[in-house]
PDB file of C-alpha atoms in Angstrom:
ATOM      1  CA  UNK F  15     108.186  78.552 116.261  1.00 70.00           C
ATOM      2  CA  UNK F  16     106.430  75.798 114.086  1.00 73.00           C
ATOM      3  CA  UNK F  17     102.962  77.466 114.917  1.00 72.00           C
ATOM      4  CA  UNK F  18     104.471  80.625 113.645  1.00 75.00           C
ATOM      5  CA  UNK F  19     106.013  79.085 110.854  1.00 81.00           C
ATOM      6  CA  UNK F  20     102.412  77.713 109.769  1.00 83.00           C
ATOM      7  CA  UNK F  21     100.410  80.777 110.108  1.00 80.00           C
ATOM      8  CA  UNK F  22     102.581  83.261 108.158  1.00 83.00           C
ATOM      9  CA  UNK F  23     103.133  80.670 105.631  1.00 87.00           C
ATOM     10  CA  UNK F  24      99.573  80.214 105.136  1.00 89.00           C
ATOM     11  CA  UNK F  25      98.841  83.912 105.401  1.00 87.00           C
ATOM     12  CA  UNK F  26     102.043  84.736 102.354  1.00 90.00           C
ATOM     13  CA  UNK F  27     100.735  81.548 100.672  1.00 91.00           C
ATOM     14  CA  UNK F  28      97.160  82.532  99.801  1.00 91.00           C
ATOM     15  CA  UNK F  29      98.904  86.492  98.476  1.00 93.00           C
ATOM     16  CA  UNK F  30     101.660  84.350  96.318  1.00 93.00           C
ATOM     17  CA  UNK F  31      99.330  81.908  95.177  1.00 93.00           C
ATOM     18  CA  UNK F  32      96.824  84.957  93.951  1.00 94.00           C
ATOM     19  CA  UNK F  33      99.698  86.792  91.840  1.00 95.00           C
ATOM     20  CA  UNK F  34     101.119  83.264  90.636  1.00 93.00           C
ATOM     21  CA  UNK F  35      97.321  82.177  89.444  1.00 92.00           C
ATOM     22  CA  UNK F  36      97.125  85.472  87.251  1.00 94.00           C
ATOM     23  CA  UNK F  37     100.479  85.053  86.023  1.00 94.00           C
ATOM     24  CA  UNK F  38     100.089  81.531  85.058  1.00 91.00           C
ATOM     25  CA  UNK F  39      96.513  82.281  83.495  1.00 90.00           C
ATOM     26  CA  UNK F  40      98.295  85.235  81.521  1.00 92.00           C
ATOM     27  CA  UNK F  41     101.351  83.392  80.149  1.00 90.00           C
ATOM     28  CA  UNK F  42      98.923  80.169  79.948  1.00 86.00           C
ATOM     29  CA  UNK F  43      96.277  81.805  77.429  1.00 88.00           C
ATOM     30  CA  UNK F  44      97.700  84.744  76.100  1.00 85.00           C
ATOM     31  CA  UNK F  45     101.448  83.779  75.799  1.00 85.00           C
ATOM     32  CA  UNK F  46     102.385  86.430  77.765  1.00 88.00           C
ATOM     33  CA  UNK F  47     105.174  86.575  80.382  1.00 89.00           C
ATOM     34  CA  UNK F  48     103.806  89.701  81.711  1.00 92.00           C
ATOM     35  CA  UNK F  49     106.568  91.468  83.996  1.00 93.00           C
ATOM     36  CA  UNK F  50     104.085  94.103  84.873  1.00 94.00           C
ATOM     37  CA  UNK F  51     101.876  91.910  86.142  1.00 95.00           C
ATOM     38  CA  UNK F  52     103.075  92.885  90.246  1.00 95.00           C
ATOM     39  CA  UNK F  53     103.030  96.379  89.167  1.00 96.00           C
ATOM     40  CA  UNK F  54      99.396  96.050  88.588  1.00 96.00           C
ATOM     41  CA  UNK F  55      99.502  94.892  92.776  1.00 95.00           C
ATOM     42  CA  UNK F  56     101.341  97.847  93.065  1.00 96.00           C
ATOM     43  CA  UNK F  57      98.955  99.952  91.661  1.00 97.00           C
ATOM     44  CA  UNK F  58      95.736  98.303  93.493  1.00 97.00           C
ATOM     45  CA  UNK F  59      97.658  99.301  96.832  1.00 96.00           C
ATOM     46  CA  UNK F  60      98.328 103.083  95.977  1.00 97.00           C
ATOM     47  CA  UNK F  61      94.670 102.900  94.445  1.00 97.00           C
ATOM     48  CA  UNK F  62      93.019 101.758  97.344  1.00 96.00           C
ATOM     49  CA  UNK F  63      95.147 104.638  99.616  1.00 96.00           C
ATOM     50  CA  UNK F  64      94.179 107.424  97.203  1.00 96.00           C
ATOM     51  CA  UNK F  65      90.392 106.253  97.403  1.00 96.00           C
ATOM     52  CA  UNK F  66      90.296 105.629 100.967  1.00 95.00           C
ATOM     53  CA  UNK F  67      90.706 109.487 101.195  1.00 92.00           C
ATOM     54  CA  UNK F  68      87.088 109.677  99.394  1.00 94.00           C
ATOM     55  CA  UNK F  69      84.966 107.280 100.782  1.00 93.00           C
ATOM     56  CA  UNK F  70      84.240 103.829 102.566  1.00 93.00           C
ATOM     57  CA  UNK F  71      86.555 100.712 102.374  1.00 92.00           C
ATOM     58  CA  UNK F  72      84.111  98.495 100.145  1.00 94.00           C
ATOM     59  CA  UNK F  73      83.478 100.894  97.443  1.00 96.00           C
ATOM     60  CA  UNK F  74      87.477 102.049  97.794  1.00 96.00           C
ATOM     61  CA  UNK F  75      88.701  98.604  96.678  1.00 96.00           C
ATOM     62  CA  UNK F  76      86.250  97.652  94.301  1.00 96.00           C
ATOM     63  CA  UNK F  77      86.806 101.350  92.235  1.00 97.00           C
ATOM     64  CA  UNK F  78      90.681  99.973  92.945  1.00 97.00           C
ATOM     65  CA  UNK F  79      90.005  96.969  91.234  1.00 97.00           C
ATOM     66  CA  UNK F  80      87.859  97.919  88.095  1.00 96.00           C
ATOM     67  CA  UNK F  81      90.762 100.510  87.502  1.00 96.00           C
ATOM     68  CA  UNK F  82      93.558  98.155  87.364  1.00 97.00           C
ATOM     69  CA  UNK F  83      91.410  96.012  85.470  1.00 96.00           C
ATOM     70  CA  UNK F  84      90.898  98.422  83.096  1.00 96.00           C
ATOM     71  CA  UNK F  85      94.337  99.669  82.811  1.00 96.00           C
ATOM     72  CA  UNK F  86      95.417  96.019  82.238  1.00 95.00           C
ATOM     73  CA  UNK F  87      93.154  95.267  79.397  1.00 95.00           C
ATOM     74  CA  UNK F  88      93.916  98.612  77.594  1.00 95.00           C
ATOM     75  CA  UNK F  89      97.168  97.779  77.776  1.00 94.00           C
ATOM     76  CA  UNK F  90      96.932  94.684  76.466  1.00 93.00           C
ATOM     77  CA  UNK F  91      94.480  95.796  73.521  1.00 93.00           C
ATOM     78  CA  UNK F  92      97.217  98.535  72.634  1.00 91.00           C
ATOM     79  CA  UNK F  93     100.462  97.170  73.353  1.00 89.00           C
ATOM     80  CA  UNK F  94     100.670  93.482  73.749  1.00 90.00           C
ATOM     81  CA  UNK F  95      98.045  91.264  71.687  1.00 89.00           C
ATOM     82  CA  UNK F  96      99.563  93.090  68.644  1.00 89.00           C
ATOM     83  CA  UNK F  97     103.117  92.312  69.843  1.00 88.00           C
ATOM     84  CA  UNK F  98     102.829  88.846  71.470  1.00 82.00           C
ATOM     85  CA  UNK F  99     104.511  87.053  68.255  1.00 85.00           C
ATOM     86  CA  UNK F 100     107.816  88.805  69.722  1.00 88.00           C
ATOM     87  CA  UNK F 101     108.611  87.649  72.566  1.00 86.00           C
ATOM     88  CA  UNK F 102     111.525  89.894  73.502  1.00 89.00           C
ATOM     89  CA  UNK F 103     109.896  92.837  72.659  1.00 91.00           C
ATOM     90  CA  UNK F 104     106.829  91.690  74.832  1.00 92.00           C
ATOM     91  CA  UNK F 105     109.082  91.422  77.772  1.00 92.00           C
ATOM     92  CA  UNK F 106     110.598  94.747  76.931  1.00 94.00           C
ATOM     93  CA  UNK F 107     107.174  96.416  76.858  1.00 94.00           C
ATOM     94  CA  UNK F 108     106.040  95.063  79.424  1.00 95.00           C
ATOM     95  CA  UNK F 109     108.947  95.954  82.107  1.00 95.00           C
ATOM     96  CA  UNK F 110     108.468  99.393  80.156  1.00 95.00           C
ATOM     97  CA  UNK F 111     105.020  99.079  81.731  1.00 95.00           C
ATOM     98  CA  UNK F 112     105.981  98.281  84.562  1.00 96.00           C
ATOM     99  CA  UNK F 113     108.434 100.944  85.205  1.00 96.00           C
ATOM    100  CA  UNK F 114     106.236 103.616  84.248  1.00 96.00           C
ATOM    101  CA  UNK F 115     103.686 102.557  87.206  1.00 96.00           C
ATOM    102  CA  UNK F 116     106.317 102.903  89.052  1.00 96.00           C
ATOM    103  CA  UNK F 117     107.205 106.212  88.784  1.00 95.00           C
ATOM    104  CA  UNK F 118     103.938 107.574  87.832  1.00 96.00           C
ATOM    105  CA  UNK F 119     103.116 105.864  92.226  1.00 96.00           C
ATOM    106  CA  UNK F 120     106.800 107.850  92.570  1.00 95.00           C
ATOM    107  CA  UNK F 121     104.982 111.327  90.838  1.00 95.00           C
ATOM    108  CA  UNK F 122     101.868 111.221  92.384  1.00 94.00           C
ATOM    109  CA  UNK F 123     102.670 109.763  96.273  1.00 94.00           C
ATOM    110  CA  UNK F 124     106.578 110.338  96.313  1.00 89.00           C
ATOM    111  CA  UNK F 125     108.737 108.388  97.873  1.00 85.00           C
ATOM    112  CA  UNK F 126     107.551 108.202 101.171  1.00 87.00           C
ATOM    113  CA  UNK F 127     106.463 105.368 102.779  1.00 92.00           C
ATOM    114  CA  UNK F 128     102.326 104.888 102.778  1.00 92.00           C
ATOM    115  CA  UNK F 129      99.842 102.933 104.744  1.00 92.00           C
ATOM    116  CA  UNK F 130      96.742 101.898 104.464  1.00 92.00           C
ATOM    117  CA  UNK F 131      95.039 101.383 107.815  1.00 91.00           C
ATOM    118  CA  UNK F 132      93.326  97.540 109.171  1.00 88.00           C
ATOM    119  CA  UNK F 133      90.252  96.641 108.634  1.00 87.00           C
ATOM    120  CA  UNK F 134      90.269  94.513 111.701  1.00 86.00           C
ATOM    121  CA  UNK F 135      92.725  95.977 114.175  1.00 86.00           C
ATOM    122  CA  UNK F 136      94.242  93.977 117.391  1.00 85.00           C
ATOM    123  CA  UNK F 137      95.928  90.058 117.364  1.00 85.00           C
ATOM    124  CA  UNK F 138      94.530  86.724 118.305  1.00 83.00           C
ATOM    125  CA  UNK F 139      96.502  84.038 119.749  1.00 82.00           C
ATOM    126  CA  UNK F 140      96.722  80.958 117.484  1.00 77.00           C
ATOM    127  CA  UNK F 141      98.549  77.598 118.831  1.00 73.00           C
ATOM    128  CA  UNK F 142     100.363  80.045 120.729  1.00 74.00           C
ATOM    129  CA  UNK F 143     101.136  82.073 118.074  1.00 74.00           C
ATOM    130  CA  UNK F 144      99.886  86.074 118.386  1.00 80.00           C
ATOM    131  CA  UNK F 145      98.604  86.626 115.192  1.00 80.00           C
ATOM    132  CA  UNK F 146      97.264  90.222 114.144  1.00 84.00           C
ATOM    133  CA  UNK F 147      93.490  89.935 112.776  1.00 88.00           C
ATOM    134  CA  UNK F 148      94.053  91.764 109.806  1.00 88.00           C
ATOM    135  CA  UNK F 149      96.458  88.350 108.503  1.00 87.00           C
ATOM    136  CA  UNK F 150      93.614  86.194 109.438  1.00 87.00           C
ATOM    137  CA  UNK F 151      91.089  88.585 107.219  1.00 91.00           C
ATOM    138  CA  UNK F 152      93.981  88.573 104.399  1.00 90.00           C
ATOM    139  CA  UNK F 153      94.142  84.895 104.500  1.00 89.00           C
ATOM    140  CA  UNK F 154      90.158  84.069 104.576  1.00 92.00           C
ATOM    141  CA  UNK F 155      90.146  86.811 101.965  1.00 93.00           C
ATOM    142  CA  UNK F 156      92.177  84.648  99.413  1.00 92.00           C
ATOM    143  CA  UNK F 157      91.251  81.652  99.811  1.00 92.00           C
ATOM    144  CA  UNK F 158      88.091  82.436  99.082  1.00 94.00           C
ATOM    145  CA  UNK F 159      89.486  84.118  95.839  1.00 94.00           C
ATOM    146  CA  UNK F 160      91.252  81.324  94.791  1.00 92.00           C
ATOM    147  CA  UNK F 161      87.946  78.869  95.874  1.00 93.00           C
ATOM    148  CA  UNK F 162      86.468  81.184  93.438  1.00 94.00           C
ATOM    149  CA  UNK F 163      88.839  81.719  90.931  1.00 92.00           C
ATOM    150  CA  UNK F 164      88.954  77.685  91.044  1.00 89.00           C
ATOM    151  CA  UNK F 165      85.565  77.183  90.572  1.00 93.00           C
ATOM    152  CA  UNK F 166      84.876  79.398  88.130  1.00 92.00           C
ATOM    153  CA  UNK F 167      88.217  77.514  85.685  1.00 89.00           C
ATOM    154  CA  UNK F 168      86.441  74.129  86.844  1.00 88.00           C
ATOM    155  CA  UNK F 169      82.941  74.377  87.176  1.00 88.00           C
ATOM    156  CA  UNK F 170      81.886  76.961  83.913  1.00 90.00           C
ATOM    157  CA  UNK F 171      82.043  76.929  80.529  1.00 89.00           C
ATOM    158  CA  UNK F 172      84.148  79.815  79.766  1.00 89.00           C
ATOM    159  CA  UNK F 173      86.430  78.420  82.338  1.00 89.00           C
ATOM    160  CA  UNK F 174      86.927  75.605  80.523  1.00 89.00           C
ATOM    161  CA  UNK F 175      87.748  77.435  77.282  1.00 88.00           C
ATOM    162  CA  UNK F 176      90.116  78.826  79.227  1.00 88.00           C
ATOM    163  CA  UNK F 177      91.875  76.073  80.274  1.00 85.00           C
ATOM    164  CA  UNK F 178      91.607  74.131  76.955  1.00 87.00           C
ATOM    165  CA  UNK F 179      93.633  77.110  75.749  1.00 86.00           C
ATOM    166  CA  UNK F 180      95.779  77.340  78.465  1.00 81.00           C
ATOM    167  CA  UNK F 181      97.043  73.553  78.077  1.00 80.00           C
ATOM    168  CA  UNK F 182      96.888  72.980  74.121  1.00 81.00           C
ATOM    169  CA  UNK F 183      96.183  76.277  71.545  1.00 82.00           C
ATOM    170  CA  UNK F 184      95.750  73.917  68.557  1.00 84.00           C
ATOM    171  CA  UNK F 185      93.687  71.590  69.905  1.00 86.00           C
ATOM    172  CA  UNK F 186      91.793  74.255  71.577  1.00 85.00           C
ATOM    173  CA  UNK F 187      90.708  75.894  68.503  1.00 85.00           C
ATOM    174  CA  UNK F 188      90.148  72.706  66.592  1.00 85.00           C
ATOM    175  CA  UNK F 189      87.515  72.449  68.941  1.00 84.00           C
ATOM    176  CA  UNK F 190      85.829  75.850  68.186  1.00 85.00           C
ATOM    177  CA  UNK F 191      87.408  78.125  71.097  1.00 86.00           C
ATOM    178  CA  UNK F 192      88.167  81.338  69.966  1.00 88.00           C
ATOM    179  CA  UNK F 193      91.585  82.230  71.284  1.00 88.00           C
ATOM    180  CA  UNK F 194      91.596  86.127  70.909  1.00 88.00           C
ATOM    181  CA  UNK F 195      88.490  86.266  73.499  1.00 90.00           C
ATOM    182  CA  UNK F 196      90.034  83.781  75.953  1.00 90.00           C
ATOM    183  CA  UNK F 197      93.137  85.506  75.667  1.00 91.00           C
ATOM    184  CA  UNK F 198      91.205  88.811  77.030  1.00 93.00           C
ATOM    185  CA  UNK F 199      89.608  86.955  79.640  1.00 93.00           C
ATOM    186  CA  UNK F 200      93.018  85.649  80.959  1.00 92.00           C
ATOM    187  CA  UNK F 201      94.287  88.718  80.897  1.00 94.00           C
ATOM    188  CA  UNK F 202      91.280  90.381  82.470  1.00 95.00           C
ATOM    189  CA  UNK F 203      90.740  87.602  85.338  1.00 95.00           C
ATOM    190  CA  UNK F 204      95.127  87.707  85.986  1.00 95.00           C
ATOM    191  CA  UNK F 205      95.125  90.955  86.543  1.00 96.00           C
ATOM    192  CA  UNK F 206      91.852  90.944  88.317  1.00 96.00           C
ATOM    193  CA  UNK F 207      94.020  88.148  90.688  1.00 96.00           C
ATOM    194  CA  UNK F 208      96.710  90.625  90.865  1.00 96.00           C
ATOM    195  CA  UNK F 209      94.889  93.967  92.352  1.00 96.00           C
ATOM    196  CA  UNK F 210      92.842  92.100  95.112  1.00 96.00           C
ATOM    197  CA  UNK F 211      96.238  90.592  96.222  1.00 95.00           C
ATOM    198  CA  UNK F 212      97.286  94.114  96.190  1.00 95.00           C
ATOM    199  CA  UNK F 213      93.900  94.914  98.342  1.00 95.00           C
ATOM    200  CA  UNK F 214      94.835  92.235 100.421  1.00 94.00           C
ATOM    201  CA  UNK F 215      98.668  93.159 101.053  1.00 93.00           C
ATOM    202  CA  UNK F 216      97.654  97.117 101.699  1.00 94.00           C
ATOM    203  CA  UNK F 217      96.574  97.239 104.915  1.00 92.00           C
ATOM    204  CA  UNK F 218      99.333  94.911 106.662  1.00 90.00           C
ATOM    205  CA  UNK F 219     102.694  96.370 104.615  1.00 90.00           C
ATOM    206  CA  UNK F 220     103.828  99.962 103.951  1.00 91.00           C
ATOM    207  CA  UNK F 221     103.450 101.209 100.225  1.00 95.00           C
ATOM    208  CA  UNK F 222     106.492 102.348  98.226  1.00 94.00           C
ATOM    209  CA  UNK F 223     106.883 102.587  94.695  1.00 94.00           C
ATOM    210  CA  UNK F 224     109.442  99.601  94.327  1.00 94.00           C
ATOM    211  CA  UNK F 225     107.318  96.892  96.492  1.00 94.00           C
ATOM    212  CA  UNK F 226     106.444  95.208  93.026  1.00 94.00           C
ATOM    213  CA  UNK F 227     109.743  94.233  92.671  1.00 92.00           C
ATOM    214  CA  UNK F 228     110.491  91.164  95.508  1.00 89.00           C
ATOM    215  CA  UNK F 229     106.752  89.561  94.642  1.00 92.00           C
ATOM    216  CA  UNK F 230     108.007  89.794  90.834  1.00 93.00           C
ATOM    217  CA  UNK F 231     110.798  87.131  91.492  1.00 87.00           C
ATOM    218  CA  UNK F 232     108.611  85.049  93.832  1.00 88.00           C
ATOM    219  CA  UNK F 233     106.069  84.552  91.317  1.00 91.00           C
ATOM    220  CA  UNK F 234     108.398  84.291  88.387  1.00 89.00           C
ATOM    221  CA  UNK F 235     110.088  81.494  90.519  1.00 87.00           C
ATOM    222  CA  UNK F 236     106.247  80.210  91.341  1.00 89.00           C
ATOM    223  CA  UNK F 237     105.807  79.661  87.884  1.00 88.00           C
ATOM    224  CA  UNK F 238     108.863  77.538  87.120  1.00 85.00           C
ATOM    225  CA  UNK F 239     108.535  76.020  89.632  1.00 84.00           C
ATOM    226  CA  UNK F 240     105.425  74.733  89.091  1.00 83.00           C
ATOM    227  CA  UNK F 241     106.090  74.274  85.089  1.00 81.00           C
ATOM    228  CA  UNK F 242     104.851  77.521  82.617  1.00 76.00           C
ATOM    229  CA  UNK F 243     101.195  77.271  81.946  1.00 71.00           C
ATOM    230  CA  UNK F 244     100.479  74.498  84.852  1.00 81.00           C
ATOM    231  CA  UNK F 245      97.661  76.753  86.913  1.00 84.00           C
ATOM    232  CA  UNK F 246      97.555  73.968  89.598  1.00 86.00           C
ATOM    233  CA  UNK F 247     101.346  74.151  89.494  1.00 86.00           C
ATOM    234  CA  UNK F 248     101.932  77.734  90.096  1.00 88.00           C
ATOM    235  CA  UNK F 249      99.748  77.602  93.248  1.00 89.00           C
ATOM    236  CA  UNK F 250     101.791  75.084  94.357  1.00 89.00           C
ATOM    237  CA  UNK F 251     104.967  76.652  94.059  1.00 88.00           C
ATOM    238  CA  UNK F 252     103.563  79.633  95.289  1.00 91.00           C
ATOM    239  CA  UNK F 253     103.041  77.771  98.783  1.00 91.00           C
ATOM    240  CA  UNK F 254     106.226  76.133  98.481  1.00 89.00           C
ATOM    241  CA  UNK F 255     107.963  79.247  98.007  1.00 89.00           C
ATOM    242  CA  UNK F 256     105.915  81.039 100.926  1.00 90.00           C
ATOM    243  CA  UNK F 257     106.904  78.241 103.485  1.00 90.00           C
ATOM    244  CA  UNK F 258     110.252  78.510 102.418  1.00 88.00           C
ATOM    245  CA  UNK F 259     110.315  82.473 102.912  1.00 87.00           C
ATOM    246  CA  UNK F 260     108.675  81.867 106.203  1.00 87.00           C
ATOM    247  CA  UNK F 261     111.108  79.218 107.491  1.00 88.00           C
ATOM    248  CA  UNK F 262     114.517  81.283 106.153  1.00 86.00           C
ATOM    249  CA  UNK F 263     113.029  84.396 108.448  1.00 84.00           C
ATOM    250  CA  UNK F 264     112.243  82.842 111.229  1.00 82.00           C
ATOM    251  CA  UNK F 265     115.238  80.018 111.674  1.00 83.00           C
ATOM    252  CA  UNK F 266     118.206  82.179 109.882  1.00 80.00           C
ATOM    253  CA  UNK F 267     119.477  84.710 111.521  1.00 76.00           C
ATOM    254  CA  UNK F 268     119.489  87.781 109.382  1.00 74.00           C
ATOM    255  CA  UNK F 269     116.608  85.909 107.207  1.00 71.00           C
ATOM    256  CA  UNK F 270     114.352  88.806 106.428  1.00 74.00           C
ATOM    257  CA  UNK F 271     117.637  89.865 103.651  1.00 77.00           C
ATOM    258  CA  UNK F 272     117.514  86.253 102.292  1.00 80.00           C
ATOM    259  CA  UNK F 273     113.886  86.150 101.672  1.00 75.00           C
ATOM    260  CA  UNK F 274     114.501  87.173  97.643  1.00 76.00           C
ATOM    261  CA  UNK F 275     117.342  84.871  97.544  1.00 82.00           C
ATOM    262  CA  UNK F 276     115.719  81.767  98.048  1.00 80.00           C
ATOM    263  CA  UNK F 277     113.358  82.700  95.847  1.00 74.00           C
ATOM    264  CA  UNK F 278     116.037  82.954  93.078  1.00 79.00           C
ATOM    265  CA  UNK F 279     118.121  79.981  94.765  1.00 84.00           C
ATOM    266  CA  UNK F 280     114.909  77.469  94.261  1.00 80.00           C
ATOM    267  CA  UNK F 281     114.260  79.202  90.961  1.00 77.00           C
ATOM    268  CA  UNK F 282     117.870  78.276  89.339  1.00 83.00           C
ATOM    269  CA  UNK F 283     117.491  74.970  91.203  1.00 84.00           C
ATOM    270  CA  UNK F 284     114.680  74.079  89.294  1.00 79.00           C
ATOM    271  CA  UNK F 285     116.144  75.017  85.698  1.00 77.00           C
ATOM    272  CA  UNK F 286     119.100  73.344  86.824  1.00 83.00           C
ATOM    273  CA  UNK F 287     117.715  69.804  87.586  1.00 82.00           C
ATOM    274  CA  UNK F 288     114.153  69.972  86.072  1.00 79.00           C
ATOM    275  CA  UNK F 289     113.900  72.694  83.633  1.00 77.00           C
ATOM    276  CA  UNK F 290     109.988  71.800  82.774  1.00 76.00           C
ATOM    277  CA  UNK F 291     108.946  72.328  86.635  1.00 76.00           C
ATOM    278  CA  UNK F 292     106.984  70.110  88.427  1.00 73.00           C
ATOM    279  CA  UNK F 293     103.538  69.800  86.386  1.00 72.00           C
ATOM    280  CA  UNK F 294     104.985  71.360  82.760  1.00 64.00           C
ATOM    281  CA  UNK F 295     105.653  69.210  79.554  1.00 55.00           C
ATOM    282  CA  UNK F 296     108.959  68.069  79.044  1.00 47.00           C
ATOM    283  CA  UNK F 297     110.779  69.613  76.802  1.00 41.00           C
ATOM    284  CA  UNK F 298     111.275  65.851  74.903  1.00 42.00           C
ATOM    285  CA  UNK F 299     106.944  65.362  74.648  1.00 45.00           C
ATOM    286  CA  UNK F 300     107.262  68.911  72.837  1.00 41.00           C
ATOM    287  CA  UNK F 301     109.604  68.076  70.709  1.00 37.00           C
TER     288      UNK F 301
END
């Protein structure tokens, strides 16, 4: 039970901490709590099914990508950097957004269920744990996005710009950074972190027009959790909130209904008794 506990944590961590990266990068830089930002996950899923019907896996999920990409930075050149002063009417447009994905999946697919099928078909056996290879590819598969993703915040200089604006604006452009460009590259590289989660996800879980919805709340609790605009916080509650999804299924009975729940649970836990999350300011430095 522990082995199993392990694996699938590490497998759900890597897809959480993925979606919680872009979201903290968004809300970070552009000062954007972005509810559409699983529906963009969404959308790499259905993309990848609709181009698997035309041609080869590789070329499939990188046309997936670009178009989600694409979609997100229109929408933020239209919509949201001329909004993102109002905050309530960002979150309004953005769940607008979100909602029309949604049914535009519902127009085009319906609503039956979809799959995508496995790259690597058949199960291993891990500490005595039968694993199916496809987790295994999902798992190498992000962490080598977020080695990436990591490296390029860390190790370049736009990455760095990046971060400078994610963790102090002012300061950030007293020092020359120009916050309308890192603001499109946050978007750009979030939602980028969001479809090849949704590449990830496809071929192990069955497509429906609602399945941004439960990853919304994780990553929204991931985020608090962690502390708004911390990027090495949200990946850590990301893989606190896997494990804890993990260990609800497998030790309560009846756990696969409580999964959201302790999502939301550790999520008004945290506002409750530390309202800044782990790695955010406190609300008394702001002041």
């Amino acid at each position: 039970m522990l082995a199993a506990i392990l694996v699938n944590g590490l497998v759900l961590s890597g897809i959480y901490g993925m979606l919680a990266l872009g979201f903290a990068l968004t809300y970070g830089v552009a000062r954007i709590l972005n509810l559409a930002h699983t529906a963009f996950y969404m959308a790499a899923a259905y993309a990848l099914f609709f181009f698997l019907g035309l041609m080869g896996f590789a070329p499939a999920a990188l046309l997936s990508a670009l178009l989600v990409l694409g979609l997100a930075l229109l929408a933020y050149w239209f919509f949201l950097e001329p909004l993102k002063e109002y905050e309530a009417t960002v979150l309004i447009v953005t769940i607008a957004l979100a909602l029309l994905l949604q049914e535009v999946a519902l127009l085009l697919f319906g609503g039956h269920f979809r799959s995508v099928p496995a790259l690597l078909p058949g199960f291993v056996e891990i500490l005595g744990v039968r694993v199916a290879q496809q987790a295994l590819l999902a798992l190498l598969f992000a962490g080598g996005v977020l080695l990436l993703a990591w490296a390029f915040l860390k190790g370049t200089r736009l990455g760095l710009s990046i971060r400078a604006a994610a963790q102090d604006q002012e300061a950030a452009e007293l020092l020359g950074i120009s916050l309308s460009r890192a603001g499109y590259w946050a978007v750009g590289l979030g939602a980028l972190l969001a479809a090849l989660a949704g590449l990830a996800v496809a071929p192990m879980a069955t497509l429906e027009p609602h399945m941004w919805m439960p990853p919304l709340l994780v990553v929204l609790a991931a985020v608090v959790l962690g502390g708004l605009g911390s990027l090495p916080g949200a990946l850590l509650g990301a893989l606190v909130l896997a494990f804890a999804e993990v260990t609800v299924v497998n030790l309560v009975p009846g756990g696969a209904f409580l999964r959201t729940a302790v999502a939301l649970l550790i999520l008004v836990l945290v506002l409750v008794l530390r309202p800044e999350g782990l790695f955010g300011a406190s609300f008394a430095e702001e002041r």
